[in-house]
PDB file of C-alpha atoms in Angstrom:
ATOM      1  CA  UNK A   1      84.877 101.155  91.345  1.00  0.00           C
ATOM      2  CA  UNK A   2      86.858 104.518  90.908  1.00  0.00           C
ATOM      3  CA  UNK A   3      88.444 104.800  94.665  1.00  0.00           C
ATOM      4  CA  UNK A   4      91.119 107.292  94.886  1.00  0.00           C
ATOM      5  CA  UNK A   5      91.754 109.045  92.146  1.00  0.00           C
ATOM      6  CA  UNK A   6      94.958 111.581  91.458  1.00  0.00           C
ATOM      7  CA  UNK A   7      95.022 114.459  88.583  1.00  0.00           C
ATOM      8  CA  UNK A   8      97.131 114.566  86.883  1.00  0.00           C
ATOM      9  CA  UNK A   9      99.595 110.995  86.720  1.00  0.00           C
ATOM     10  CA  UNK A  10     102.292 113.035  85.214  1.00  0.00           C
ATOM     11  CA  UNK A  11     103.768 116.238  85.808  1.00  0.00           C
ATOM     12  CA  UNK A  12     107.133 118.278  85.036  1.00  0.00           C
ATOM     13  CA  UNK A  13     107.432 121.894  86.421  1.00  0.00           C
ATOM     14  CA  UNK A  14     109.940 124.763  86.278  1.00  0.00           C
ATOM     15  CA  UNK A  15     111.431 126.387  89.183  1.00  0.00           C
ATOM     16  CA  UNK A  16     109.046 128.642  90.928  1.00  0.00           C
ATOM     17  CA  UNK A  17     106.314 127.522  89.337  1.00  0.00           C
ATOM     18  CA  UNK A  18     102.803 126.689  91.242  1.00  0.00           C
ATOM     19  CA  UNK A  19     100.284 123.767  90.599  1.00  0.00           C
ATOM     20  CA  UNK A  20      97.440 122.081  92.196  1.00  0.00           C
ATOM     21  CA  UNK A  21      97.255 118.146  92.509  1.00  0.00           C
ATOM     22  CA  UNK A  22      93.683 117.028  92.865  1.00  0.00           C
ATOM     23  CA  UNK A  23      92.467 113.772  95.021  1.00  0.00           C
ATOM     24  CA  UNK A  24      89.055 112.775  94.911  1.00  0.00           C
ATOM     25  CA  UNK A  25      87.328 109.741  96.886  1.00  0.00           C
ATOM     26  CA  UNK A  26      84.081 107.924  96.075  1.00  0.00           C
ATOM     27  CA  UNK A  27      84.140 106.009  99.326  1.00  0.00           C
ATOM     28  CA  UNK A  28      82.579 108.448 101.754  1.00  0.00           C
ATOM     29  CA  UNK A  29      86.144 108.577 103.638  1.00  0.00           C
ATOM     30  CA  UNK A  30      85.942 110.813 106.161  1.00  0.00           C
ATOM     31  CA  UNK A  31      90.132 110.822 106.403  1.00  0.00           C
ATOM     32  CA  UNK A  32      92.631 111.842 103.624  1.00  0.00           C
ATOM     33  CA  UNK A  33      96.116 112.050 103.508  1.00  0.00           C
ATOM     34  CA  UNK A  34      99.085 113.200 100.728  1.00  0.00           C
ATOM     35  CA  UNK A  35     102.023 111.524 101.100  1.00  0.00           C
ATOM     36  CA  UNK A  36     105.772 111.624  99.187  1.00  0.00           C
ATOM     37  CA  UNK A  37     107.381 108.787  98.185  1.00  0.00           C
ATOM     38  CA  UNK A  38     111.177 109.131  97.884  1.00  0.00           C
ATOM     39  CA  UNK A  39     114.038 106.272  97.079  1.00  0.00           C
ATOM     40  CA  UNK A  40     114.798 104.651  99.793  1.00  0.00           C
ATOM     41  CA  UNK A  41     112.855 106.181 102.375  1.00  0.00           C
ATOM     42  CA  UNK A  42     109.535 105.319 102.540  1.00  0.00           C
ATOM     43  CA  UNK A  43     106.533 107.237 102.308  1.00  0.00           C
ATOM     44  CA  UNK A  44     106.228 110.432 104.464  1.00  0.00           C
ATOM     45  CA  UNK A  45     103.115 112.515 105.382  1.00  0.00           C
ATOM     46  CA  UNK A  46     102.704 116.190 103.997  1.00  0.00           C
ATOM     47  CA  UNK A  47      99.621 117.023 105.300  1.00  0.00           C
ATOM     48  CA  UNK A  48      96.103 115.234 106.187  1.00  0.00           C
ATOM     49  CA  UNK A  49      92.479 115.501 107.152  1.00  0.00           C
ATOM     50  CA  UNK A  50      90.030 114.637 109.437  1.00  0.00           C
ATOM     51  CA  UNK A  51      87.034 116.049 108.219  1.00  0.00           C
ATOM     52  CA  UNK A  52      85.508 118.577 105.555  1.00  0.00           C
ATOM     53  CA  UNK A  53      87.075 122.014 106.197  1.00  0.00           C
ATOM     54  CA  UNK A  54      89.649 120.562 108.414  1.00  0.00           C
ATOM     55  CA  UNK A  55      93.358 120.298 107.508  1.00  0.00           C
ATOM     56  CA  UNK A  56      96.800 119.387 109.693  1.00  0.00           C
ATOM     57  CA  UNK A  57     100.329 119.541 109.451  1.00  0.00           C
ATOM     58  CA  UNK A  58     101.980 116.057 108.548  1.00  0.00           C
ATOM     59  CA  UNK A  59     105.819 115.278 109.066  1.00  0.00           C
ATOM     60  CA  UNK A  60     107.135 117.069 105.879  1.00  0.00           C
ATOM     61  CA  UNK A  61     104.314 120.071 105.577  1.00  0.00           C
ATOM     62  CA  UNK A  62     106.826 122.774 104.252  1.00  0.00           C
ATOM     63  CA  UNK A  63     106.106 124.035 100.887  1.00  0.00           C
ATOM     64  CA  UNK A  64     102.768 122.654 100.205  1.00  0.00           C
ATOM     65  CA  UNK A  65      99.180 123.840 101.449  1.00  0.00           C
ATOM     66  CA  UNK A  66      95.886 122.241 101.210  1.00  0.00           C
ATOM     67  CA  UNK A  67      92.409 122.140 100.993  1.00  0.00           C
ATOM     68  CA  UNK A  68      89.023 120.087 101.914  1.00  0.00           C
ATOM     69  CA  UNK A  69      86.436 122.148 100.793  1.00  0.00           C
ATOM     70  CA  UNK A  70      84.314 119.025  99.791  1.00  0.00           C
ATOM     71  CA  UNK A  71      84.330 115.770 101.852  1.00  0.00           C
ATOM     72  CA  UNK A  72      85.230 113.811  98.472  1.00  0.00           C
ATOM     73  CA  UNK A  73      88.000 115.962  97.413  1.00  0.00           C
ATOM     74  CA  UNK A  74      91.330 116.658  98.995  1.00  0.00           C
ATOM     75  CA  UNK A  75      93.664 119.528  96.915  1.00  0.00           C
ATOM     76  CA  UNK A  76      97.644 119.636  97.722  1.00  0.00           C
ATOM     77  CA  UNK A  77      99.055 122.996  96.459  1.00  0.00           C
ATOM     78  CA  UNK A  78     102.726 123.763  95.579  1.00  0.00           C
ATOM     79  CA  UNK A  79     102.768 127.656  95.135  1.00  0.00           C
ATOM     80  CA  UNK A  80     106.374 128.281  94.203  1.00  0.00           C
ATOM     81  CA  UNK A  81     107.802 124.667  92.742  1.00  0.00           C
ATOM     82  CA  UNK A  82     111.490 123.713  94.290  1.00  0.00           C
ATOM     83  CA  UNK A  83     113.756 120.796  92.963  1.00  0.00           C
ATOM     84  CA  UNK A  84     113.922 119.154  96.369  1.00  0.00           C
ATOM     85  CA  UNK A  85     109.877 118.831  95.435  1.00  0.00           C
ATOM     86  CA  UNK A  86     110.965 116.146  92.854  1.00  0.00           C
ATOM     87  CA  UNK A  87     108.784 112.990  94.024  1.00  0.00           C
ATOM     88  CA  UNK A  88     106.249 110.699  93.616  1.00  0.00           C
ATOM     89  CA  UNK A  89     102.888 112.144  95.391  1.00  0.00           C
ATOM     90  CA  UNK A  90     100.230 109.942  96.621  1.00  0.00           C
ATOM     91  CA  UNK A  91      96.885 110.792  98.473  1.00  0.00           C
ATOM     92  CA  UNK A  92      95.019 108.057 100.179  1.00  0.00           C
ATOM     93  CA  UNK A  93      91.799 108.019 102.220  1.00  0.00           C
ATOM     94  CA  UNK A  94      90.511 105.854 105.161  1.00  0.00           C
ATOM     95  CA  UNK A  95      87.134 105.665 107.110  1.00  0.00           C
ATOM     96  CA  UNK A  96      87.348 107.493 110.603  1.00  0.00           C
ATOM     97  CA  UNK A  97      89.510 105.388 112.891  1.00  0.00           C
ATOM     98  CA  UNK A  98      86.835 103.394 114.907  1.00  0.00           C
ATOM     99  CA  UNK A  99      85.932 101.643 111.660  1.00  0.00           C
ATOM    100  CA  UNK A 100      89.916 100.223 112.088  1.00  0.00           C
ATOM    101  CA  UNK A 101      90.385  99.936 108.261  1.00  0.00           C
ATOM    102  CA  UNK A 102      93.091  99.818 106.130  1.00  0.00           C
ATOM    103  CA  UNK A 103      93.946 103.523 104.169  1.00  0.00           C
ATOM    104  CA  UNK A 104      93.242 103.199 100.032  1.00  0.00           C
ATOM    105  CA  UNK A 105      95.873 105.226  97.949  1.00  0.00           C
ATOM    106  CA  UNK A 106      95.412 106.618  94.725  1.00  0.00           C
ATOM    107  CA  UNK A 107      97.534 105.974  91.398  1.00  0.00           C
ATOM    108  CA  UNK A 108     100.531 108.162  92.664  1.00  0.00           C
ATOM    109  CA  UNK A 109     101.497 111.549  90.508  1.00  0.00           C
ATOM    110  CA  UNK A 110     105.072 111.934  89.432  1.00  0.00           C
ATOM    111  CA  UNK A 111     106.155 114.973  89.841  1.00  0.00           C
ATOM    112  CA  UNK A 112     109.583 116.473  88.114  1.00  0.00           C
ATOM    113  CA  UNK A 113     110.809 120.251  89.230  1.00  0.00           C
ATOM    114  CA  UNK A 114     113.255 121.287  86.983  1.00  0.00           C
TER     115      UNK A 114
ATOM    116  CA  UNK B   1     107.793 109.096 118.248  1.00  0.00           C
ATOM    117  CA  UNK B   2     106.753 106.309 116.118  1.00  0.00           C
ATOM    118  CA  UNK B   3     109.680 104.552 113.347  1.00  0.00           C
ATOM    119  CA  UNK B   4     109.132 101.345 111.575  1.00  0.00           C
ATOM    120  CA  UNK B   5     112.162 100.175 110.122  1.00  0.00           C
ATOM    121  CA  UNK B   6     112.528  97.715 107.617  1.00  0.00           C
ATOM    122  CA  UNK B   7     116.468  96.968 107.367  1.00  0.00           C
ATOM    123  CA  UNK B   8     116.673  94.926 103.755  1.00  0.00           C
ATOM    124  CA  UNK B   9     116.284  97.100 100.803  1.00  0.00           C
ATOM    125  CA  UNK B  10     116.662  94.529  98.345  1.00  0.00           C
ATOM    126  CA  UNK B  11     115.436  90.886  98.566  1.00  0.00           C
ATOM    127  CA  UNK B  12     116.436  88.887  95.188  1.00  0.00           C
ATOM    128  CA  UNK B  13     115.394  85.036  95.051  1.00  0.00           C
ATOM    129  CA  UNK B  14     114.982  82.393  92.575  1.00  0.00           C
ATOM    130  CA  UNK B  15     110.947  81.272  91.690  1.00  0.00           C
ATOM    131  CA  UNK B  16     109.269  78.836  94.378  1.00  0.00           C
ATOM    132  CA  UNK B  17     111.410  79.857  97.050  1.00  0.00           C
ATOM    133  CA  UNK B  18     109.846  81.076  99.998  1.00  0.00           C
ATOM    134  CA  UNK B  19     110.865  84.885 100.889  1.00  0.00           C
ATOM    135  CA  UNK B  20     110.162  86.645 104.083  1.00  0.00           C
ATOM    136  CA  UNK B  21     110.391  90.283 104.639  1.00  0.00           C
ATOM    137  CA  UNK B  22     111.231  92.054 108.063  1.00  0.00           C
ATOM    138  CA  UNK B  23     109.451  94.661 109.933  1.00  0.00           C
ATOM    139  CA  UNK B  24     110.795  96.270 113.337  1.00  0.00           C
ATOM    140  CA  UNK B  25     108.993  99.191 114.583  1.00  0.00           C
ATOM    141  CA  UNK B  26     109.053 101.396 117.771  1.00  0.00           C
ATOM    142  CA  UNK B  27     105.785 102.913 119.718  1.00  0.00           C
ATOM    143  CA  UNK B  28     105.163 103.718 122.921  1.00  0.00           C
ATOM    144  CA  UNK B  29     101.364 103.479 122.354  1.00  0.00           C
ATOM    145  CA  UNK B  30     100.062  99.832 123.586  1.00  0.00           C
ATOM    146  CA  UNK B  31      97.432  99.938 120.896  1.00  0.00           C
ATOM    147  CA  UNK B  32      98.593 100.319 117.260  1.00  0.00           C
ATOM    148  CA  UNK B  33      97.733  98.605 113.972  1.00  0.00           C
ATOM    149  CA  UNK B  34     100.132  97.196 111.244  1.00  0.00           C
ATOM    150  CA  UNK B  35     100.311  96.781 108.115  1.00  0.00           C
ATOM    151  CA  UNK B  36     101.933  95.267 105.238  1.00  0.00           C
ATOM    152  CA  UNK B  37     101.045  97.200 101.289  1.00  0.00           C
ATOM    153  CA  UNK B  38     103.035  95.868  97.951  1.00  0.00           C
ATOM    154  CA  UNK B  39     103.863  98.699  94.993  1.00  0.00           C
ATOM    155  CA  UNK B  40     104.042  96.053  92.180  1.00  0.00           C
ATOM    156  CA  UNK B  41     105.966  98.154  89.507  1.00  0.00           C
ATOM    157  CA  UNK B  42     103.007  99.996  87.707  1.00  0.00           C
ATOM    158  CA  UNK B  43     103.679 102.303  91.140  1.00  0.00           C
ATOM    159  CA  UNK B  44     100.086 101.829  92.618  1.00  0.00           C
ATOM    160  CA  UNK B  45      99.891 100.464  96.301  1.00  0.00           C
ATOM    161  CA  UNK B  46      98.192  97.762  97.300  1.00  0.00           C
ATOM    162  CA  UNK B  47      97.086  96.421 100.988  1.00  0.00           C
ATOM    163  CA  UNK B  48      98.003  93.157 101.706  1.00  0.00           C
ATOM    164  CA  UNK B  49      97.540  92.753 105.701  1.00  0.00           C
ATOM    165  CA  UNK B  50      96.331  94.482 108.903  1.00  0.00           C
ATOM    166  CA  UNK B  51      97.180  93.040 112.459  1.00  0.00           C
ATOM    167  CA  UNK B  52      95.848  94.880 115.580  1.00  0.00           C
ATOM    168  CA  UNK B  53      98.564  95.223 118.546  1.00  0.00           C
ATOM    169  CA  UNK B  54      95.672  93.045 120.744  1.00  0.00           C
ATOM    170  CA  UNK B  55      96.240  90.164 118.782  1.00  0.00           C
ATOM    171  CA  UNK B  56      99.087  88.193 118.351  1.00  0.00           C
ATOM    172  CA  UNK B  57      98.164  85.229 116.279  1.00  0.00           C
ATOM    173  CA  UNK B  58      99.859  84.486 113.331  1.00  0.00           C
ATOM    174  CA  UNK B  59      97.534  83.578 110.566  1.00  0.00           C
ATOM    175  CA  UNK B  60      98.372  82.346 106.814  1.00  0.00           C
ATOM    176  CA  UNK B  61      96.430  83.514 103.584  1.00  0.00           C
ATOM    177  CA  UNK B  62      97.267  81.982 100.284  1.00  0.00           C
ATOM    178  CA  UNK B  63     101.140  82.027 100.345  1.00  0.00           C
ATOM    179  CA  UNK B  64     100.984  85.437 102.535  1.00  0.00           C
ATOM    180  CA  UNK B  65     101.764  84.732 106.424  1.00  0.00           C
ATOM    181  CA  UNK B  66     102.806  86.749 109.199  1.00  0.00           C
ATOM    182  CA  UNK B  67     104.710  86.491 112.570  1.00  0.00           C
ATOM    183  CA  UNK B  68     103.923  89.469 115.047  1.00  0.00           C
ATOM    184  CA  UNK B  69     105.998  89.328 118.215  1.00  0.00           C
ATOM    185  CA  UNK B  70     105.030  92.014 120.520  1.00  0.00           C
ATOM    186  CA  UNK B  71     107.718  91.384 122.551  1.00  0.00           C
ATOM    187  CA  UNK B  72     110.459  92.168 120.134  1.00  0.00           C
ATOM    188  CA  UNK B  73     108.503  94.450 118.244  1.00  0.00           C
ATOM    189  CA  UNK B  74     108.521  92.873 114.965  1.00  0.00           C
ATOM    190  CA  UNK B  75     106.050  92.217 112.297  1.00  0.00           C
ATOM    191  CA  UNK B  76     107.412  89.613 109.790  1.00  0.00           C
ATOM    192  CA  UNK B  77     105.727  89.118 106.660  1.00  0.00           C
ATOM    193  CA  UNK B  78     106.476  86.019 104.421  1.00  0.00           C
ATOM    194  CA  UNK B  79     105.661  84.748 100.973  1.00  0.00           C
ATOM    195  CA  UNK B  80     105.556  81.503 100.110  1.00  0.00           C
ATOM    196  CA  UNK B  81     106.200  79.438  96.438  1.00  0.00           C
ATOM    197  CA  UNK B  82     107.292  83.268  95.394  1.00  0.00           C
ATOM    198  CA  UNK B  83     106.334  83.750  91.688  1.00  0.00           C
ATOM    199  CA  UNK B  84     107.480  86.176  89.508  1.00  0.00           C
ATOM    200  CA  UNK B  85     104.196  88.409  89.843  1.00  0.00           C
ATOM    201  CA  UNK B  86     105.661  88.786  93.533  1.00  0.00           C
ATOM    202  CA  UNK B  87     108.426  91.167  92.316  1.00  0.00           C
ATOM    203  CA  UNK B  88     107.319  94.210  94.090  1.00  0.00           C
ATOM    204  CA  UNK B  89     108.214  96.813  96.747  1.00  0.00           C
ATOM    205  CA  UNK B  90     106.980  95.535  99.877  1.00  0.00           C
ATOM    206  CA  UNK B  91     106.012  98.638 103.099  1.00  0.00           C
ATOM    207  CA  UNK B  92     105.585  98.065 106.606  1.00  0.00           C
ATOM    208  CA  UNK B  93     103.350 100.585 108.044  1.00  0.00           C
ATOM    209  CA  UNK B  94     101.667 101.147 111.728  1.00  0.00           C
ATOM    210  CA  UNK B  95      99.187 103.427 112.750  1.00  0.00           C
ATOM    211  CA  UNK B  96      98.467 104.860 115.983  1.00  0.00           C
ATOM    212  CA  UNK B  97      95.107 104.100 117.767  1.00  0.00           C
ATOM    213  CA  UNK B  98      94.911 107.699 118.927  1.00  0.00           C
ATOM    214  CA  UNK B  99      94.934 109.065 115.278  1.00  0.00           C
ATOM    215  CA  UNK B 100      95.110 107.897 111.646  1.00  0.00           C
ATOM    216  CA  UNK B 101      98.324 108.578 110.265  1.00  0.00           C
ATOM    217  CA  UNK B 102     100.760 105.546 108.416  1.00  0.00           C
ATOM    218  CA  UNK B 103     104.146 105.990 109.371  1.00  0.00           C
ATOM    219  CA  UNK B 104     105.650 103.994 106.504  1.00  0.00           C
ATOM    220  CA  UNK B 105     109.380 102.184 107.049  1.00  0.00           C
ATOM    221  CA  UNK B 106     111.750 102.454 103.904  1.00  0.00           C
ATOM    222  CA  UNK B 107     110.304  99.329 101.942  1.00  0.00           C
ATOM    223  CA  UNK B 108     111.737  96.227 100.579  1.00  0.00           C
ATOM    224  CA  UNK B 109     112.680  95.693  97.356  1.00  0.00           C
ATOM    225  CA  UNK B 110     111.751  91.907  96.194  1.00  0.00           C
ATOM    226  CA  UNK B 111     113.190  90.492  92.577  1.00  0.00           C
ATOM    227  CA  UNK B 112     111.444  86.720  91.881  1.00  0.00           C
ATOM    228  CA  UNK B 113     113.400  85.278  89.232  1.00  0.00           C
ATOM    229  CA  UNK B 114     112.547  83.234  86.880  1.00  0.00           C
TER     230      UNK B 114
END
């Protein structure tokens, strides 16, 4: 029972630097979501998607792109790493909202920008 | 605009007592969906409840219950007999019916002691 699972757990970039943090699902979501986690205030949406080949904005977007090329997988991109990108990352998935589940969230990636 | 806001950040109580967490959130939807997840300290999260908007009753599972008052907008969540596997971060979380995004308050911070 793999659910959501994040690659890599563990992460410490330089300035400028890009990387790609992989989600994948086994559930046959059709929603996914990354979120940051930062002290004290919660956890905030980056971006999220409805579909294969769809993506949207979420509240903190800037910075970060993504991609659904595959239902099961959902790929947040950093090209050009920042301090202020210093967080704890977590993708989740849900079934489409009719189905009036709960999300499931992955392991979380920490992520350290130097 | 949808905020949930959950006002203590740190909740610190002996074993066996009972502890109950606080939830106030603002929507102007009248259907919406709540929920309660715990981040035990290995950092994954974990759902605990769901409550549709339609439904008011307060129901008890285990030592988990919940008190959702419409009318002052609150979603209470208590544990009862805490142990020290409680310790956690505890989110409040609601979710539009038109759309699938978590908007997540700040979380709760809960220390069981032995």
């Amino acid at each position: 029972n793999a659910g959501v699972t994040q690659t890599p757990k563990f992460r410490v970039l330089k300035t400028g630097q890009s990387m790609t943090l992989l989600c994948a699902q086994d559930m046959n979501h059709e929603y996914m979501y990354w979120y940051r986690q930062d002290p004290g205030m919660g956890l905030r949406l980056i971006h999220y998607s409805v579909g294969e080949g769809t993506t949207a904005k979420g509240e903190v977007p800037d910075g970060y792109n993504v991609s659904r090329l595959k239902k099961q997988n959902f790929l947040l991109g950093l090209e050009s790493a920042a301090p202020s990108q210093t967080s704890v990352y977590f993708c989740a998935s849900s079934y489409h909202l009719d189905y009036n589940t709960e999300a499931f969230f992955g392991q979380g990636t920490r992520l350290t920008v130097v | 605009a949808q905020k949930v806001t959950q006002a203590q950040t740190e909740i610190s109580v002996v074993e066996k007592e009972d502890v109950t967490l606080d939830c106030v959130y603002e929507t102007r939807d009248t259907t919406y969906y709540l929920f309660w997840y715990k981040q035990p300290p290995s950092g994954e999260l974990v759902f605990l409840i769901r409550r549709n908007s339609f439904d008011e009753q307060n129901e008890i599972s285990g030592r988990y219950s919940w008190n959702f008052q419409k009318s002052t907008s609150s979603f209470n969540f208590t544990i009862t007999a805490s142990q020290v596997v409680d310790s956690a971060v505890y989110f409040c979380a609601l979710r539009r019916a038109a759309g699938n995004k978590l908007t997540f308050g700040g979380g709760t911070r809960v220390l069981v002691k032995p």
